[in-house]
C-alpha positions as a printed NumPy array, in Angstrom:
array([[119.762, 149.089,  53.853],
       [118.198, 145.761,  51.533],
       [115.245, 143.275,  52.651],
       [114.638, 140.082,  51.538],
       [112.061, 140.78 ,  48.588],
       [114.809, 142.758,  46.818],
       [117.239, 139.933,  47.186],
       [115.26 , 137.474,  45.481],
       [114.55 , 140.147,  42.447],
       [118.171, 140.607,  42.195],
       [118.889, 136.087,  42.175],
       [115.629, 136.916,  39.14 ],
       [117.254, 138.586,  36.381],
       [120.639, 137.635,  37.582],
       [120.024, 134.347,  35.941],
       [117.325, 135.286,  33.676],
       [119.914, 137.98 ,  31.983],
       [116.67 , 139.981,  31.441],
       [114.252, 142.137,  33.417],
       [111.188, 141.243,  31.36 ],
       [111.535, 137.156,  32.486],
       [112.374, 138.01 ,  35.198],
       [109.468, 139.971,  36.09 ],
       [107.323, 137.479,  34.439],
       [109.097, 134.505,  36.82 ],
       [108.335, 136.716,  39.945],
       [104.175, 137.74 ,  38.798],
       [105.424, 141.735,  38.465],
       [105.331, 143.453,  36.461],
       [108.944, 145.03 ,  35.039],
       [108.391, 148.814,  36.152],
       [108.641, 147.581,  40.396],
       [111.085, 145.513,  39.085],
       [113.674, 147.985,  37.741],
       [113.153, 149.93 ,  40.771],
       [113.808, 147.521,  43.2  ],
       [117.093, 147.025,  41.399],
       [117.49 , 150.912,  42.359],
       [117.537, 150.371,  45.283],
       [119.399, 147.84 ,  45.802],
       [121.709, 149.418,  44.191],
       [121.704, 152.235,  45.855],
       [121.944, 150.095,  49.329],
       [125.289, 148.183,  48.268],
       [126.604, 151.18 ,  46.611],
       [127.79 , 149.078,  43.729],
       [126.278, 148.614,  39.696],
       [125.02 , 145.183,  40.625],
       [124.097, 145.097,  36.164],
       [125.51 , 146.473,  32.941],
       [122.619, 147.556,  30.79 ],
       [122.528, 147.158,  27.151],
       [118.813, 146.747,  24.448],
       [119.85 , 142.392,  24.02 ],
       [119.753, 142.186,  27.992],
       [121.379, 142.789,  31.35 ],
       [125.142, 140.757,  32.134],
       [125.723, 140.919,  36.042],
       [129.621, 143.719,  36.738],
       [132.226, 142.357,  39.037],
       [130.1  , 143.052,  41.643],
       [127.13 , 141.477,  40.907],
       [129.135, 137.763,  40.487],
       [130.561, 138.548,  44.111],
       [126.525, 139.517,  44.999],
       [125.554, 136.826,  43.906],
       [126.517, 134.085,  45.209],
       [126.323, 135.498,  48.524],
       [122.505, 136.623,  47.963],
       [122.647, 133.093,  47.153],
       [123.498, 131.667,  50.377],
       [121.526, 133.967,  52.553],
       [118.372, 133.34 ,  51.128],
       [119.134, 129.558,  51.104],
       [120.102, 130.033,  54.758],
       [116.797, 132.273,  55.836],
       [114.469, 128.913,  53.243],
       [116.622, 126.227,  55.628],
       [115.647, 128.452,  59.156],
       [112.077, 128.859,  57.811],
       [111.697, 125.177,  56.749],
       [113.545, 124.267,  59.854],
       [111.346, 126.818,  62.199],
       [108.476, 124.485,  60.531],
       [109.327, 121.154,  61.425],
       [109.397, 123.094,  64.812],
       [106.331, 123.406,  64.391],
       [104.871, 120.486,  62.977],
       [107.018, 118.457,  66.215],
       [109.189, 117.232,  63.449],
       [112.113, 118.527,  65.226],
       [113.298, 120.111,  68.652],
       [113.314, 118.59 ,  72.205],
       [110.875, 116.486,  74.159],
       [112.154, 116.475,  77.955],
       [109.808, 113.673,  79.479],
       [109.733, 113.206,  82.698],
       [107.913, 109.833,  84.114],
       [108.419, 107.88 ,  87.795],
       [110.37 , 104.53 ,  88.589],
       [106.762, 102.945,  88.748],
       [105.523, 104.408,  84.956],
       [108.926, 103.202,  83.191],
       [107.811,  99.901,  82.938],
       [104.407, 100.539,  80.682],
       [104.495,  98.798,  77.292],
       [101.396, 101.936,  76.413],
       [104.454, 104.562,  77.222],
       [107.423, 102.507,  76.172],
       [105.541, 101.405,  72.499],
       [104.49 , 105.392,  71.632],
       [108.218, 106.429,  72.074],
       [109.678, 103.744,  70.026],
       [107.288, 105.364,  67.546],
       [107.687, 108.558,  68.206],
       [111.817, 108.143,  68.123],
       [111.475, 106.056,  64.688],
       [108.812, 108.574,  62.771],
       [110.801, 111.829,  63.947],
       [114.083, 111.014,  64.851],
       [115.046, 114.721,  64.642],
       [113.604, 115.066,  67.836],
       [116.278, 114.701,  71.149],
       [114.239, 112.606,  73.994],
       [115.33 , 113.582,  77.437],
       [114.195, 111.362,  80.167],
       [113.837, 112.921,  83.131],
       [112.816, 110.349,  86.411],
       [111.262, 112.457,  89.219],
       [107.274, 112.103,  91.091],
       [104.304, 113.758,  90.596],
       [104.576, 116.512,  91.742],
       [108.031, 117.726,  90.677],
       [106.782, 117.184,  87.062],
       [103.862, 119.189,  87.432],
       [105.762, 121.517,  88.696],
       [108.57 , 121.61 ,  86.151],
       [106.041, 121.343,  83.458],
       [104.868, 124.252,  85.096],
       [108.073, 125.853,  84.759],
       [108.653, 125.143,  81.444],
       [111.678, 122.594,  81.963],
       [109.346, 119.358,  81.445],
       [107.225, 119.122,  78.172],
       [104.994, 115.666,  78.955],
       [105.271, 113.498,  81.697],
       [103.929, 110.205,  82.292],
       [102.69 , 109.583,  86.077],
       [101.031, 107.203,  87.588],
       [ 98.545, 108.595,  90.033],
       [ 95.417, 110.25 ,  90.204],
       [ 95.83 , 113.766,  89.272],
       [ 93.066, 115.841,  90.457],
       [ 91.541, 118.981,  87.644],
       [ 93.262, 121.397,  89.909],
       [ 96.52 , 119.628,  90.056],
       [ 96.527, 119.775,  86.282],
       [ 94.984, 122.393,  85.604],
       [ 96.892, 124.794,  82.72 ],
       [ 97.736, 121.323,  81.111],
       [ 96.917, 118.491,  79.056],
       [ 96.221, 114.996,  80.315],
       [ 94.993, 112.075,  78.85 ],
       [ 94.659, 108.853,  81.055],
       [ 96.036, 105.493,  79.73 ],
       [ 94.525, 103.292,  81.822],
       [ 94.499, 101.706,  85.252],
       [ 97.232,  99.62 ,  86.544],
       [ 96.712,  97.375,  89.31 ],
       [ 98.974,  96.83 ,  92.263],
       [100.4  ,  93.187,  92.483],
       [102.245,  91.181,  95.353],
       [104.951,  89.998,  93.811],
       [106.357,  86.942,  95.869],
       [109.912,  84.242,  95.887],
       [108.178,  80.712,  93.995],
       [108.241,  79.125,  98.022],
       [106.26 ,  81.483,  99.325],
       [103.606,  79.877, 101.413],
       [101.236,  82.382, 100.077],
       [103.088,  81.866,  96.608],
       [ 99.43 ,  79.138,  95.341],
       [ 96.488,  82.337,  95.666],
       [ 94.848,  84.464,  92.609],
       [ 94.535,  87.111,  94.863],
       [ 96.053,  88.852,  97.421],
       [ 94.749,  91.297, 100.302],
       [ 96.95 ,  93.837, 101.399],
       [ 96.076,  92.241, 105.563],
       [ 97.712,  88.725, 104.394],
       [101.128,  90.335, 104.2  ],
       [100.534,  91.473, 107.658],
       [104.511,  90.233, 109.599],
       [105.692,  90.136, 105.293],
       [108.981,  92.059, 105.334],
       [107.4  ,  94.83 , 102.368],
       [109.945,  95.393,  99.962],
       [108.474,  99.342,  99.568],
       [110.608, 102.416,  97.716],
       [111.877, 105.112, 100.451],
       [109.145, 107.102, 102.51 ],
       [111.609, 109.916, 101.55 ],
       [111.342, 109.882,  97.533],
       [107.954, 111.18 ,  97.932],
       [106.104, 108.695,  95.199],
       [102.745, 108.431,  94.41 ],
       [103.143, 104.267,  94.883],
       [104.427, 104.483,  97.926],
       [102.01 , 106.818,  99.013],
       [ 99.607, 104.524,  97.767],
       [100.584, 101.716,  99.28 ],
       [100.601, 103.962, 103.166],
       [ 97.006, 104.75 , 102.249],
       [ 96.34 , 100.696, 101.736],
       [ 98.824,  99.814, 104.88 ],
       [ 96.897, 102.19 , 106.529],
       [ 92.984, 100.548, 106.171],
       [ 94.233,  97.207, 106.217],
       [ 96.518,  97.795, 109.969],
       [ 99.288,  96.932, 108.557],
       [102.174,  98.169, 109.954],
       [104.924,  99.086, 107.736],
       [108.23 ,  99.427, 110.289],
       [109.688,  96.999, 108.808],
       [109.588,  97.478, 105.831],
       [113.021,  97.313, 103.27 ],
       [112.962, 100.273, 100.766],
       [114.692,  99.661,  97.443],
       [114.67 , 103.259,  95.469],
       [115.498, 100.84 ,  92.527],
       [112.601,  99.458,  91.247],
       [114.569,  96.448,  89.18 ],
       [116.462,  96.137,  91.677],
       [113.267,  95.171,  94.39 ],
       [112.081,  92.366,  91.604],
       [115.183,  90.239,  92.499],
       [114.884,  90.989,  95.824],
       [111.374,  89.869,  96.11 ],
       [112.259,  87.07 ,  93.592],
       [115.221,  85.621,  96.088],
       [113.117,  85.91 ,  98.862],
       [114.41 ,  89.032, 100.773],
       [110.593,  90.033, 101.1  ],
       [106.869,  90.83 ,  99.39 ],
       [107.505,  94.158,  96.806],
       [104.419,  95.97 ,  96.451],
       [104.282,  97.246,  92.652],
       [102.036,  97.791,  89.844],
       [101.601,  94.894,  87.812],
       [103.76 ,  96.284,  84.713],
       [107.07 ,  96.131,  86.73 ],
       [106.521,  92.679,  88.35 ],
       [106.77 ,  91.802,  84.233],
       [110.755,  92.346,  83.844],
       [110.62 ,  90.084,  87.548],
       [112.727,  86.629,  86.131],
       [111.293,  84.009,  88.372],
       [108.786,  84.455,  91.511],
       [105.15 ,  84.61 ,  91.349],
       [102.877,  87.771,  90.735],
       [ 99.617,  88.307,  92.732],
       [ 96.843,  90.998,  92.285],
       [ 95.757,  92.947,  95.278],
       [ 92.669,  92.702,  95.722],
       [ 91.858,  95.585,  98.209],
       [ 90.038,  98.785,  96.904],
       [ 91.892, 101.321,  95.915],
       [ 94.95 ,  98.81 ,  94.903],
       [ 94.245, 100.228,  90.855],
       [ 95.634, 103.609,  90.104],
       [ 95.336, 105.75 ,  86.75 ],
       [ 98.918, 106.455,  84.65 ],
       [ 98.523, 109.273,  82.915],
       [100.407, 111.207,  80.341],
       [100.131, 115.359,  80.829],
       [101.719, 117.659,  78.683],
       [101.832, 121.231,  77.202],
       [ 99.188, 121.677,  74.191],
       [101.426, 124.132,  73.125],
       [104.33 , 121.54 ,  72.504],
       [104.108, 119.592,  68.716],
       [106.461, 116.795,  69.825],
       [103.972, 115.937,  72.741],
       [101.097, 116.485,  70.972],
       [102.661, 113.836,  68.569],
       [103.238, 111.456,  71.388],
       [ 99.587, 111.816,  72.792],
       [ 98.217, 110.846,  69.087],
       [100.804, 107.587,  69.323],
       [ 99.285, 106.661,  72.09 ],
       [ 96.005, 106.272,  71.671],
       [ 95.805, 103.953,  69.499],
       [ 97.439, 101.346,  71.624],
       [ 94.571, 102.249,  74.498]])
């Protein structure tokens, strides 16, 4: 059997038509080059070169083998180049998990846009879910990165790299004609008796659990809440006067009309974090693009 080194030696001799010049090009001496060609001919069972005092020329078998050897070496080089690009995060895939309330973060979306522009050969896949599901998916190798709006304990992110993107406060989104629309700030207790628009409890999102904790401390019942899975739809319902939506500030930015007022309760702000596999180059590249923004 032959190896890549022998193929390279053969192509050099075939192109130079001279063993001495080929050896000089390869930065080796002539004897090991001649030996390598003899070994290649023995492995193939054919004569590749006709030798004379003026140099060498390819036999018919050598001409056919040169085309195949050149193609094979080009394929090997392309494979090596793509492997280096994958190692550098220039090609490959990035499966990014996100929680619904983190999707509207401009920090995230600007960095993703920059990543795609700089590395167009990366295949980006966005996967919706909650923070707990994303952490499990990261550890199982089903995601390379996730952006979550959650207060991640050190234990929950063990083995993963975490970059904190900043803190984001909760806002109440109301219709413009609402009696509370003129307030500078609100406390959750001020919304007692209002129909609240919330994510479904069954989805187990951090946002829903955060609001449940705030409501318990404020003594506000969530029994009459209207559950809306889609945050974009929730903003429309709030502006239309169907209820008061509690959501991160970034989500209220998409609301057309209505009034967004910050909640003043303790614990009404939570961190937004990028969590990713440290060995994944594309995820590291995304982190590097986020860093200058925050």
